[in-house]
Tab-separated table of C-alpha atoms and ligand atoms in Angstrom:
chain	number	residue	atom	x	y	z
G	1	MET	CA	-14.833	-16.581	46.166
G	2	SER	CA	-13.387	-20.074	43.964
G	3	ASP	CA	-11.140	-20.118	41.262
G	4	ILE	CA	-12.078	-19.602	37.799
G	5	TYR	CA	-11.838	-22.461	35.411
G	6	LEU	CA	-11.559	-22.080	31.462
G	7	THR	CA	-11.309	-24.496	28.846
G	8	ASN	CA	-8.613	-23.328	26.846
G	9	THR	CA	-9.012	-24.238	23.166
G	10	LEU	CA	-4.914	-23.839	22.739
G	11	SER	CA	-4.137	-26.691	25.258
G	12	ARG	CA	-7.610	-28.447	25.133
G	13	LYS	CA	-7.905	-28.383	28.585
G	14	LYS	CA	-9.630	-26.840	31.758
G	15	GLU	CA	-7.394	-24.510	33.439
G	16	LYS	CA	-7.412	-22.503	36.226
G	17	PHE	CA	-7.833	-19.057	35.204
G	18	GLU	CA	-4.805	-16.821	36.475
G	19	PRO	CA	-4.680	-13.423	35.201
G	20	ILE	CA	-1.231	-11.598	33.905
G	21	ASN	CA	-1.899	-8.314	35.931
G	22	PRO	CA	-4.364	-8.963	38.766
G	23	PRO	CA	-6.882	-7.972	39.625
G	24	ARG	CA	-6.625	-6.532	35.795
G	25	VAL	CA	-7.665	-8.652	32.580
G	26	GLY	CA	-7.649	-7.788	29.419
G	27	MET	CA	-10.346	-9.505	27.096
G	28	TYR	CA	-11.070	-9.597	23.434
G	29	THR	CA	-13.979	-10.315	21.283
G	30	CYS	CA	-13.801	-10.686	17.004
G	31	GLY	CA	-16.749	-8.734	16.852
G	32	PRO	CA	-19.182	-8.909	13.681
G	33	THR	CA	-18.817	-8.322	9.964
G	34	VAL	CA	-21.135	-5.325	8.995
G	35	TYR	CA	-22.326	-6.618	5.708
G	36	ASP	CA	-25.334	-7.706	6.402
G	37	PHE	CA	-27.539	-8.676	10.107
G	38	SER	CA	-25.922	-10.069	12.818
G	39	THR	CA	-27.688	-13.763	12.717
G	40	ILE	CA	-29.023	-15.162	16.462
G	41	GLY	CA	-25.815	-17.394	15.869
G	42	ASN	CA	-23.259	-14.675	15.907
G	43	PHE	CA	-25.066	-13.828	19.414
G	44	ARG	CA	-24.408	-17.320	20.942
G	45	THR	CA	-20.782	-16.128	20.786
G	46	TYR	CA	-21.423	-12.739	21.896
G	47	ILE	CA	-23.332	-14.244	25.461
G	48	ALA	CA	-20.870	-16.376	26.109
G	49	ALA	CA	-18.197	-13.843	25.810
G	50	ASP	CA	-20.527	-11.785	27.729
G	51	THR	CA	-21.206	-14.388	30.363
G	52	LEU	CA	-17.315	-14.302	30.859
G	53	LEU	CA	-16.873	-10.862	30.922
G	54	ARG	CA	-19.774	-11.048	34.200
G	55	VAL	CA	-18.117	-13.889	35.851
G	56	LEU	CA	-15.065	-11.947	35.991
G	57	LYS	CA	-16.709	-8.804	37.150
G	58	TYR	CA	-18.692	-10.701	39.828
G	59	ASN	CA	-15.471	-12.238	41.129
G	60	GLY	CA	-14.042	-8.824	41.645
G	61	PHE	CA	-11.423	-8.869	38.481
G	62	GLU	CA	-11.460	-5.683	36.862
G	63	VAL	CA	-11.731	-5.882	32.809
G	64	THR	CA	-11.271	-4.218	29.982
G	65	TYR	CA	-12.833	-5.114	27.432
G	66	ILE	CA	-12.629	-4.745	23.737
G	67	MET	CA	-15.050	-6.001	20.502
G	68	ASN	CA	-14.115	-5.232	17.357
G	69	ILE	CA	-16.374	-3.935	14.177
G	70	THR	CA	-15.191	-5.285	10.813
G	71	ASP	CA	-15.875	-2.757	7.753
G	72	VAL	CA	-13.517	-3.652	5.557
G	73	GLY	CA	-11.436	-6.315	4.290
G	74	HIS	CA	-13.271	-9.632	5.492
G	75	LEU	CA	-13.056	-11.265	1.543
G	76	THR	CA	-16.238	-13.996	0.256
G	77	GLY	CA	-13.245	-16.385	0.186
G	78	ASP	CA	-13.648	-17.198	3.799
G	79	ASN	CA	-16.954	-19.629	3.027
G	80	LEU	CA	-14.946	-21.634	0.766
G	81	GLY	CA	-11.720	-21.557	3.667
G	82	ASP	CA	-9.532	-19.140	1.766
G	83	ALA	CA	-9.778	-15.457	3.649
G	84	ASP	CA	-7.909	-14.008	0.881
G	85	LEU	CA	-10.108	-14.442	-1.962
G	86	GLY	CA	-12.992	-13.537	-3.555
G	87	GLU	CA	-15.231	-10.197	-3.079
G	88	ASP	CA	-14.815	-7.446	-0.445
G	89	ARG	CA	-17.964	-8.461	1.530
G	90	MET	CA	-18.700	-4.807	2.412
G	91	GLU	CA	-18.575	-3.653	-1.515
G	92	LYS	CA	-20.392	-6.578	-2.633
G	93	SER	CA	-23.301	-5.948	-0.264
G	94	ALA	CA	-23.119	-2.487	-1.425
G	95	GLN	CA	-22.894	-3.264	-5.072
G	96	ALA	CA	-25.921	-5.541	-4.039
G	97	GLN	CA	-28.078	-2.847	-2.240
G	98	GLY	CA	-27.553	-0.154	-4.435
G	99	LYS	CA	-25.732	1.668	-1.116
G	100	SER	CA	-21.952	3.097	-0.767
G	101	ALA	CA	-20.047	0.528	1.475
G	102	TRP	CA	-19.719	3.538	4.120
G	103	GLU	CA	-23.567	3.517	4.321
G	104	ILE	CA	-23.617	-0.283	4.526
G	105	ALA	CA	-20.868	-0.499	7.200
G	106	LYS	CA	-23.269	2.709	9.164
G	107	TYR	CA	-26.272	0.938	9.049
G	108	TYR	CA	-25.426	-2.519	9.947
G	109	THR	CA	-23.445	-1.340	12.565
G	110	GLU	CA	-26.431	0.812	14.021
G	111	VAL	CA	-28.821	-2.559	13.939
G	112	PHE	CA	-25.993	-4.273	15.697
G	113	LEU	CA	-25.505	-2.231	18.390
G	114	LYS	CA	-29.767	-1.872	19.341
G	115	ASP	CA	-29.632	-5.487	19.152
G	116	PHE	CA	-27.036	-5.759	21.388
G	117	GLU	CA	-28.765	-3.939	23.760
G	118	LYS	CA	-32.097	-5.666	23.512
G	119	LEU	CA	-29.676	-8.894	24.503
G	120	ASN	CA	-28.283	-7.052	27.339
G	121	LEU	CA	-24.803	-7.307	26.417
G	122	THR	CA	-22.536	-5.050	28.702
G	123	LYS	CA	-20.793	-2.487	26.390
G	124	PRO	CA	-17.371	-3.046	25.753
G	125	ASN	CA	-14.858	-0.326	26.541
G	126	VAL	CA	-14.197	0.518	23.251
G	127	PHE	CA	-15.816	-0.473	20.078
G	128	SER	CA	-12.903	-0.760	17.576
G	129	LYS	CA	-13.863	-0.467	13.983
G	130	ALA	CA	-11.159	-1.553	11.528
G	131	THR	CA	-11.267	1.569	9.433
G	132	ASP	CA	-10.657	3.776	12.283
G	133	HIS	CA	-7.338	1.745	12.531
G	134	ILE	CA	-5.494	1.802	9.282
G	135	LYS	CA	-2.845	3.788	10.416
G	136	GLU	CA	-2.100	0.598	13.237
G	137	GLN	CA	-2.750	-1.797	10.516
G	138	ILE	CA	-0.183	-0.558	8.181
G	139	ASP	CA	2.608	-0.196	11.135
G	140	LEU	CA	1.836	-3.528	11.743
G	141	VAL	CA	2.839	-4.914	8.371
G	142	SER	CA	5.915	-2.603	8.427
G	143	GLY	CA	6.489	-4.007	11.870
G	144	LEU	CA	6.419	-7.675	9.834
G	145	GLU	CA	8.702	-6.441	7.392
G	146	LYS	CA	11.130	-5.549	9.532
G	147	VAL	CA	11.842	-8.626	11.103
G	148	GLY	CA	11.666	-10.405	7.849
G	149	PHE	CA	7.971	-11.985	7.968
G	150	ALA	CA	6.175	-10.352	5.119
G	151	TYR	CA	6.649	-10.178	1.289
G	152	LYS	CA	5.311	-8.993	-2.217
G	153	ILE	CA	3.526	-10.140	-4.812
G	154	SER	CA	1.340	-9.305	-7.639
G	155	ASP	CA	-1.969	-8.487	-5.336
G	156	GLY	CA	-0.779	-8.069	-1.765
G	157	ILE	CA	1.503	-8.138	0.584
G	158	TYR	CA	1.825	-11.960	2.496
G	159	PHE	CA	2.699	-13.233	5.711
G	160	ASP	CA	5.263	-16.151	5.340
G	161	THR	CA	4.757	-18.622	7.600
G	162	VAL	CA	7.805	-20.635	7.161
G	163	ALA	CA	9.996	-17.754	7.966
G	164	PHE	CA	8.001	-17.065	11.353
G	165	GLU	CA	8.057	-21.275	12.006
G	166	LYS	CA	11.949	-20.878	11.617
G	167	LYS	CA	13.071	-17.738	12.852
G	168	THR	CA	10.502	-17.833	16.158
G	169	GLY	CA	10.991	-21.895	16.803
G	170	LYS	CA	7.456	-20.973	16.979
G	171	LYS	CA	4.972	-23.504	15.384
G	172	TYR	CA	2.139	-22.023	12.888
G	173	GLY	CA	-1.721	-22.717	13.386
G	174	GLU	CA	-1.867	-24.636	16.847
G	175	LEU	CA	-5.202	-23.655	17.452
G	176	SER	CA	-6.462	-25.037	14.189
G	177	THR	CA	-7.670	-28.404	13.987
G	178	LEU	CA	-7.473	-28.576	10.137
G	179	ASP	CA	-4.578	-30.343	8.307
G	180	ILE	CA	-4.499	-27.394	5.656
G	181	ILE	CA	-3.809	-24.755	8.597
G	182	LYS	CA	-1.271	-27.353	10.301
G	183	GLU	CA	0.211	-29.407	7.787
G	184	GLY	CA	-0.035	-26.915	4.950
G	185	ALA	CA	-1.743	-29.959	2.735
G	186	ARG	CA	-3.563	-27.951	0.803
G	187	VAL	CA	-3.890	-27.279	-3.757
G	188	GLU	CA	-2.724	-23.458	-3.679
G	189	PRO	CA	-4.695	-21.407	-5.733
G	190	ASN	CA	-2.014	-18.902	-5.397
G	191	PRO	CA	0.950	-19.963	-7.568
G	192	GLU	CA	2.728	-16.921	-6.359
G	193	LYS	CA	2.790	-17.562	-2.489
G	194	LYS	CA	5.656	-18.776	-1.364
G	195	ASN	CA	3.804	-21.335	1.098
G	196	PRO	CA	0.414	-22.859	0.754
G	197	ARG	CA	-0.360	-21.702	4.479
G	198	ASP	CA	0.750	-17.774	3.905
G	199	PHE	CA	-1.967	-15.049	4.254
G	200	ALA	CA	-2.994	-11.761	3.127
G	201	ILE	CA	-1.951	-8.438	5.331
G	202	TRP	CA	-2.207	-5.898	2.927
G	203	LYS	CA	-4.497	-6.495	-0.609
G	204	PHE	CA	-3.602	-4.341	-3.642
G	205	SER	CA	-6.700	-2.655	-5.056
G	206	PRO	CA	-7.191	-3.457	-8.411
G	207	SER	CA	-5.254	-1.363	-10.518
G	208	ALA	CA	-7.083	0.922	-13.771
G	209	GLY	CA	-7.172	-1.164	-16.571
G	210	SER	CA	-7.511	-4.220	-15.027
G	211	GLY	CA	-11.775	-4.273	-15.743
G	212	LEU	CA	-12.492	-4.496	-12.135
G	213	PRO	CA	-14.266	-1.921	-10.602
G	214	LYS	CA	-12.639	0.825	-8.402
G	215	ARG	CA	-13.088	-0.007	-4.500
G	216	GLN	CA	-14.391	2.315	-2.702
G	217	MET	CA	-12.668	1.714	0.503
G	218	GLU	CA	-9.000	2.123	-0.139
G	219	TRP	CA	-6.137	3.749	1.536
G	220	ASP	CA	-2.329	4.466	1.003
G	221	SER	CA	0.169	3.104	2.119
G	222	PRO	CA	3.870	2.392	1.582
G	223	TRP	CA	3.003	-0.484	-0.718
G	224	GLY	CA	0.270	0.947	-2.668
G	225	LEU	CA	-3.315	1.768	-2.148
G	226	GLY	CA	-5.232	-0.984	-0.847
G	227	PHE	CA	-6.832	-1.867	1.971
G	228	PRO	CA	-6.005	-4.324	5.077
G	229	GLY	CA	-6.100	-8.077	5.329
G	230	TRP	CA	-9.291	-9.263	7.812
G	231	HIS	CA	-7.059	-11.106	10.313
G	232	LEU	CA	-4.736	-8.071	10.635
G	233	GLU	CA	-7.376	-5.814	12.184
G	234	CYS	CA	-7.540	-7.652	15.434
G	235	SER	CA	-3.982	-8.277	15.526
G	236	ALA	CA	-3.205	-4.278	15.605
G	237	MET	CA	-6.395	-3.218	17.800
G	238	SER	CA	-5.707	-6.135	20.502
G	239	MET	CA	-2.352	-4.794	21.056
G	240	LYS	CA	-3.056	-1.157	20.763
G	241	TYR	CA	-5.827	-1.036	23.536
G	242	LEU	CA	-4.493	-4.551	25.712
G	243	GLY	CA	-0.648	-4.666	25.082
G	244	GLU	CA	1.476	-7.477	23.384
G	245	SER	CA	0.057	-9.998	26.157
G	246	PHE	CA	-3.041	-10.457	27.458
G	247	ASP	CA	-5.299	-12.921	28.679
G	248	ILE	CA	-8.546	-13.803	26.905
G	249	HIS	CA	-9.661	-13.687	23.239
G	250	CYS	CA	-13.121	-15.360	22.142
G	251	GLY	CA	-14.872	-16.335	19.309
G	252	GLY	CA	-16.676	-18.287	17.658
G	253	GLU	CA	-15.568	-22.030	16.973
G	254	ASP	CA	-15.163	-21.364	13.208
G	255	LEU	CA	-12.329	-18.349	14.097
G	256	ARG	CA	-10.051	-21.098	15.946
G	257	GLN	CA	-8.999	-22.719	12.482
G	258	THR	CA	-7.569	-19.860	10.280
G	259	HIS	CA	-8.362	-16.308	11.623
G	260	HIS	CA	-7.012	-16.768	15.297
G	261	PRO	CA	-3.825	-18.945	14.304
G	262	ASN	CA	-2.603	-15.772	11.846
G	263	GLU	CA	-3.917	-13.063	14.781
G	264	ILE	CA	-1.646	-15.321	17.234
G	265	ALA	CA	1.343	-15.382	13.999
G	266	GLN	CA	1.480	-11.448	13.315
G	267	SER	CA	0.775	-10.503	16.702
G	268	GLU	CA	3.729	-13.482	18.273
G	269	GLY	CA	5.823	-12.112	15.087
G	270	VAL	CA	6.180	-8.659	15.735
G	271	SER	CA	6.464	-8.817	19.651
G	272	GLY	CA	8.145	-11.794	20.209
G	273	LYS	CA	5.768	-12.741	23.572
G	274	THR	CA	2.730	-15.041	23.987
G	275	PHE	CA	-0.386	-13.064	22.792
G	276	VAL	CA	-2.789	-14.370	24.124
G	277	LYS	CA	-3.239	-16.410	27.433
G	278	TYR	CA	-6.911	-17.971	27.255
G	279	TRP	CA	-8.943	-18.559	24.030
G	280	VAL	CA	-12.202	-19.270	24.311
G	281	HIS	CA	-14.587	-20.549	21.434
G	282	ALA	CA	-18.340	-20.769	21.605
G	283	THR	CA	-19.654	-23.874	19.394
G	284	PHE	CA	-22.090	-22.912	16.626
G	285	LEU	CA	-25.654	-22.570	17.024
G	286	GLN	CA	-27.676	-24.604	14.615
G	287	VAL	CA	-31.464	-24.614	14.310
G	288	ASP	CA	-33.601	-27.478	13.529
G	289	GLY	CA	-30.515	-29.735	13.713
G	290	LYS	CA	-28.861	-27.729	10.707
G	291	ARG	CA	-26.110	-25.622	10.190
G	292	MET	CA	-27.669	-22.276	9.857
G	293	GLY	CA	-27.079	-20.732	6.252
G	294	LYS	CA	-28.891	-18.301	3.530
G	295	SER	CA	-29.595	-20.978	1.098
G	296	LEU	CA	-31.095	-23.218	4.066
G	297	GLY	CA	-33.620	-20.178	4.574
G	298	ASN	CA	-32.882	-20.568	8.205
G	299	VAL	CA	-31.228	-17.901	9.186
G	300	TYR	CA	-32.910	-15.890	12.020
G	301	THR	CA	-31.760	-12.430	13.259
G	302	VAL	CA	-33.364	-10.821	16.619
G	303	SER	CA	-35.572	-8.548	14.975
G	304	ASP	CA	-37.394	-11.956	13.704
G	305	ILE	CA	-37.635	-13.552	16.879
G	306	GLU	CA	-39.578	-10.091	18.310
G	307	ARG	CA	-41.907	-10.553	15.254
G	308	LYS	CA	-42.730	-13.727	16.612
G	309	GLY	CA	-43.496	-12.135	19.812
G	310	PHE	CA	-40.495	-13.168	22.105
G	311	ASP	CA	-38.601	-10.857	24.127
G	312	PRO	CA	-34.840	-10.965	23.278
G	313	LEU	CA	-33.977	-11.827	26.364
G	314	ALA	CA	-36.107	-15.273	26.265
G	315	LEU	CA	-33.098	-16.203	23.274
G	316	ARG	CA	-30.437	-15.034	26.049
G	317	TYR	CA	-32.072	-17.563	28.610
G	318	LEU	CA	-32.640	-19.887	25.983
G	319	TYR	CA	-28.245	-20.075	25.639
G	320	LEU	CA	-27.849	-20.165	29.157
G	321	THR	CA	-29.782	-23.554	29.301
G	322	SER	CA	-26.784	-24.671	27.694
G	323	TYR	CA	-23.376	-25.191	27.960
G	324	TYR	CA	-21.368	-22.481	25.546
G	325	ARG	CA	-18.909	-25.621	23.987
G	326	ASP	CA	-22.067	-27.692	23.558
G	327	THR	CA	-23.654	-27.372	20.561
G	328	LEU	CA	-26.825	-25.809	20.743
G	329	ASN	CA	-29.827	-26.871	18.237
G	330	PHE	CA	-32.518	-23.223	17.985
G	331	THR	CA	-36.281	-24.695	17.414
G	332	TRP	CA	-39.443	-22.125	18.229
G	333	GLU	CA	-40.233	-24.683	20.760
G	334	SER	CA	-36.899	-24.099	22.162
G	335	LEU	CA	-37.688	-20.440	22.264
G	336	THR	CA	-41.308	-20.584	23.626
G	337	SER	CA	-40.027	-22.740	26.711
G	338	SER	CA	-37.111	-20.431	27.617
G	339	GLN	CA	-39.748	-17.224	27.352
G	340	ASN	CA	-42.189	-19.234	29.691
G	341	ALA	CA	-39.375	-19.963	31.890
G	342	LEU	CA	-38.152	-16.094	31.773
G	343	ASN	CA	-42.114	-15.540	32.184
G	344	LYS	CA	-42.371	-17.354	34.998
G	345	LEU	CA	-39.206	-16.180	36.728
G	346	ARG	CA	-40.418	-12.272	36.471
G	347	SER	CA	-43.374	-13.217	37.940
G	348	GLN	CA	-41.862	-14.512	41.136
G	349	LEU	CA	-39.588	-12.239	41.112
G	350	LEU	CA	-42.784	-9.599	41.419
G	351	ALA	CA	-44.362	-11.715	43.688
G	352	LEU	CA	-40.863	-11.723	46.018
G	353	ARG	CA	-40.678	-8.092	45.621
G	354	GLU	CA	-44.500	-7.228	46.885
G	355	SER	CA	-43.996	-9.755	49.873
G	356	ARG	CA	-40.943	-8.437	50.815
G	357	LYS	CA	-40.709	-7.431	54.429
G	358	ARG	CA	-37.976	-7.493	56.899
G	359	THR	CA	-37.319	-10.635	58.888
G	360	VAL	CA	-34.671	-11.422	61.012
G	361	LEU	CA	-32.318	-14.518	58.747
G	362	SER	CA	-32.265	-17.668	61.587
G	363	ARG	CA	-28.778	-19.061	61.415
G	364	GLU	CA	-29.823	-22.366	59.357
G	365	LYS	CA	-31.766	-20.145	56.711
G	366	GLU	CA	-28.565	-18.120	56.704
G	367	LYS	CA	-26.277	-20.667	56.393
G	368	LYS	CA	-28.825	-21.951	53.370
G	369	MET	CA	-28.420	-18.454	51.832
G	370	GLU	CA	-24.739	-19.092	51.625
G	371	GLU	CA	-25.172	-22.602	50.483
G	372	PHE	CA	-26.684	-21.329	47.297
G	373	ARG	CA	-24.681	-18.577	46.710
G	374	ALA	CA	-21.468	-20.629	46.694
G	375	ALA	CA	-23.506	-23.301	44.752
G	376	PHE	CA	-24.102	-20.308	42.131
G	377	THR	CA	-20.554	-18.819	42.128
G	378	THR	CA	-18.782	-22.898	41.936
G	379	ALA	CA	-21.264	-23.236	38.742
G	380	VAL	CA	-20.132	-20.234	36.697
G	381	ASN	CA	-16.895	-20.261	37.718
G	382	ASP	CA	-16.964	-23.512	36.127
G	383	ASP	CA	-15.847	-23.066	32.644
G	384	LEU	CA	-19.610	-20.586	32.894
G	385	ASN	CA	-21.448	-23.290	33.582
G	386	THR	CA	-24.878	-21.359	33.474
G	387	PRO	CA	-27.239	-24.557	33.074
G	388	ARG	CA	-26.232	-25.378	36.624
G	389	ALA	CA	-26.259	-21.873	37.668
G	390	LEU	CA	-29.939	-22.184	36.618
G	391	ALA	CA	-30.721	-24.909	38.269
G	392	VAL	CA	-29.306	-23.258	41.679
G	393	MET	CA	-31.821	-20.150	40.672
G	394	TRP	CA	-34.583	-22.703	40.669
G	395	ASP	CA	-33.527	-24.000	43.625
G	396	MET	CA	-33.287	-21.220	45.676
G	397	PHE	CA	-37.061	-20.474	45.348
G	398	LYS	CA	-38.129	-23.472	46.282
G	399	SER	CA	-36.271	-23.320	49.465
G	400	ASN	CA	-37.577	-21.880	52.696
G	401	ILE	CA	-35.443	-18.835	52.851
G	402	PRO	CA	-37.483	-15.054	53.785
G	403	ALA	CA	-38.901	-13.746	50.124
G	404	GLU	CA	-36.485	-10.638	50.452
G	405	ASP	CA	-33.512	-12.848	50.331
G	406	LYS	CA	-34.055	-15.077	47.540
G	407	TYR	CA	-35.222	-11.563	45.745
G	408	ASP	CA	-31.629	-10.598	46.838
G	409	LEU	CA	-29.901	-13.503	45.993
G	410	ALA	CA	-31.906	-13.323	42.474
G	411	ILE	CA	-30.776	-10.057	41.962
G	412	SER	CA	-27.280	-10.449	42.427
G	413	PHE	CA	-27.137	-13.857	40.273
G	414	ASP	CA	-28.958	-11.667	37.521
G	415	ASP	CA	-25.028	-9.676	37.423
G	416	VAL	CA	-24.020	-12.987	35.584
G	417	LEU	CA	-27.054	-13.836	34.167
G	418	GLY	CA	-28.099	-10.570	32.396
G	419	LEU	CA	-31.440	-11.283	32.616
G	420	SER	CA	-32.625	-7.597	33.133
G	421	LEU	CA	-34.339	-8.752	36.746
G	422	GLY	CA	-33.915	-5.607	38.498
G	423	ARG	CA	-35.890	-4.176	36.133
G	424	ILE	CA	-38.925	-6.136	35.847
G	425	SER	CA	-42.563	-4.840	35.430
G	426	SER	CA	-45.995	-6.439	35.172
G	427	PHE	CA	-45.679	-5.359	31.530
G	428	GLN	CA	-43.069	-7.070	30.320
G	429	PHE	CA	-45.309	-10.434	29.869
G	430	PRO	CA	-46.240	-11.393	26.690
G	431	ILE	CA	-49.628	-8.903	26.368
G	432	SER	CA	-51.468	-8.575	23.850
G	433	LYS	CA	-52.149	-5.229	22.197
G	434	GLU	CA	-56.004	-5.525	22.989
G	435	ILE	CA	-55.421	-6.475	26.730
G	436	LYS	CA	-53.078	-3.203	26.538
G	437	GLU	CA	-56.187	-1.392	25.576
G	438	LEU	CA	-58.106	-2.508	28.070
G	439	VAL	CA	-56.047	-1.773	31.116
G	440	GLY	CA	-55.807	1.565	29.485
G	441	GLU	CA	-59.366	1.872	29.054
G	442	ARG	CA	-60.396	0.485	32.250
G	443	GLU	CA	-57.869	3.401	33.830
G	444	ARG	CA	-59.291	6.021	32.309
G	445	LEU	CA	-62.694	5.220	33.547
G	446	ARG	CA	-61.734	4.911	36.876
G	447	LYS	CA	-59.979	8.124	36.929
G	448	GLU	CA	-63.656	9.523	35.984
G	449	GLY	CA	-65.565	7.825	38.667
G	450	LYS	CA	-67.449	5.477	36.541
G	451	PHE	CA	-66.719	2.502	38.442
G	452	GLU	CA	-69.458	-0.160	37.303
G	453	GLU	CA	-68.291	0.938	33.477
G	454	ALA	CA	-64.536	-0.066	34.725
G	455	ASP	CA	-65.801	-3.467	36.544
G	456	LYS	CA	-67.233	-4.761	33.075
G	457	ILE	CA	-63.666	-4.158	31.716
G	458	ARG	CA	-61.761	-5.924	34.617
G	459	VAL	CA	-64.270	-9.032	34.096
G	460	LYS	CA	-63.633	-8.880	30.604
G	461	ILE	CA	-59.607	-9.035	31.059
G	462	GLU	CA	-60.247	-11.666	33.970
G	463	LYS	CA	-61.950	-13.851	31.393
G	464	THR	CA	-58.572	-14.030	29.139
G	465	GLY	CA	-56.339	-15.757	32.158
G	466	TYR	CA	-54.635	-12.296	33.802
G	467	ALA	CA	-55.503	-10.971	37.166
G	468	LEU	CA	-55.423	-7.053	37.676
G	469	GLU	CA	-54.375	-5.480	40.811
G	470	ASP	CA	-54.513	-1.188	41.540
G	471	GLN	CA	-51.684	-0.052	42.735
G	472	PRO	CA	-51.078	3.330	43.807
G	473	GLU	CA	-48.380	4.370	40.891
G	474	GLY	CA	-51.183	2.320	38.529
G	475	THR	CA	-52.602	-1.116	37.522
G	476	ARG	CA	-50.298	-3.998	37.386
G	477	ILE	CA	-51.284	-6.916	35.045
G	478	LYS	CA	-50.405	-10.622	36.282
G	479	LYS	CA	-50.639	-13.795	34.829
G	480	ALA	CA	-54.003	-15.412	36.714
F	501	AMP	P1	-19.029	-12.825	11.423
F	501	AMP	O1	-19.784	-11.382	11.252
F	501	AMP	O2	-19.297	-13.657	10.228
F	501	AMP	O3	-17.697	-12.064	10.758
F	501	AMP	O4	-18.879	-13.538	12.757
F	501	AMP	C1	-18.825	-13.070	14.118
F	501	AMP	C2	-18.953	-13.895	15.016
F	501	AMP	O5	-19.994	-14.599	14.917
F	501	AMP	C3	-17.568	-14.720	15.060
F	501	AMP	O6	-17.176	-14.650	16.410
F	501	AMP	C4	-18.134	-16.226	15.030
F	501	AMP	O7	-17.378	-17.128	15.020
F	501	AMP	C5	-19.380	-16.147	15.005
F	501	AMP	N1	-20.571	-17.568	14.676
F	501	AMP	C6	-20.803	-17.146	12.954
F	501	AMP	N2	-22.128	-18.059	13.010
F	501	AMP	C7	-22.280	-18.890	14.301
F	501	AMP	C8	-23.048	-19.563	14.958
F	501	AMP	N3	-23.683	-20.133	13.831
F	501	AMP	N4	-23.005	-20.116	16.145
F	501	AMP	C9	-22.306	-19.368	16.963
F	501	AMP	N5	-21.355	-18.166	16.839
F	501	AMP	C10	-21.717	-17.747	15.138
F	502	ZN	ZN1	-10.865	-11.700	14.952
């Protein structure tokens, strides 16, 4: 196998991937905040992380993969560039929908997990919920207090970025491109904080008599009733499952600005070790050339694309057609093209599967096969160059290697692509309900021996551009 290269946001360079303890690899991805539906934008990031996971496994690495589910502590101020201010997203959504924060978290987590499956994302070893790891988070705050990097003000316990820099000699905020993080250049809305860049690690619940509503999610701690700061969970849970130093941390590009620098500061603050070796960030998905935003009315979910008749895996195909660090612009036309490409891929594979015969590979064809395999591996190992990998697959189909080898190669490529190519059936084409009903009706008539009537239905179906094939296991529909 060729070496794997990854662009590390920390060094801003493409680096050779060398895990800390080969063949084992520890990998963590920041998951959803479950106060609302995950968008197709969120899934661009998760698909990029999943592709990386698959590439690592394809290369023989044994990966422990963790993804968190944020079900507390992510405040709305994050939208304004300040993650410590505003309302808790879970509690706000609960109020708006007349449900409890716990019900909100449960409902959106379930929907997320269903979408996750529809996109054929690999289940992590642990889906870790913030609310299941309160003790670990409290321990982390205590640890930071012990080393002198935490202090208390009226609304919570804060991380002291200046003490961290002085004592460790490390620079806070290296991942970020924001001046407010790198240089501390900002107007500070909270005058009690020692330094503008300090951030909350534990927030206090509003006290009785403050006039603010009582929180639904709150826990006892050595500092009083409260809840963890958003950045804390990822440090606590990743170190719990992967150790104080691990290999890869993924997320969307926005997280490099404050969330990930804060994770680094918290983790390295207590451990004194390098937290993560490779930081991998996916660039945001745009819709119709614009940022995705509720106010713009262009936020789509996996269910939205299904409602329009698309297969969720067409979305996965679309994401594979672009390099994860390039801006990708979603349009319904681009999704239609991807659906067509996926349909073509599936029908080619079905045809190959049917025409498979054991043939002896000539030397020349064997060499060609190896070349395709190597070209595919080189592409995906080169910072996940999936557009090139797809091109290799299409070239391979056009080549003169035997059908069975084409089929086998495509199925092995799918270990990385994740398009469920091994599970295709004729019914995976977007076939209308009417056609499916006609096929069912024809099968029933044939079983009853009414062949003439069945043939009339066949003619009717064929007029709509489909061809039927009667197999021992049932009728297959193909695009004519
Ligand atoms: P959130 O649910 O907001 O915490 O986001 C979950 C993940 O999705 C994070 O890694 C974000 O960086 C990522 N994300 C959010 N919006 C987009 C987008 N438009 N394109 C790609 N990734 C995104
Ligand atoms: Zn995180």
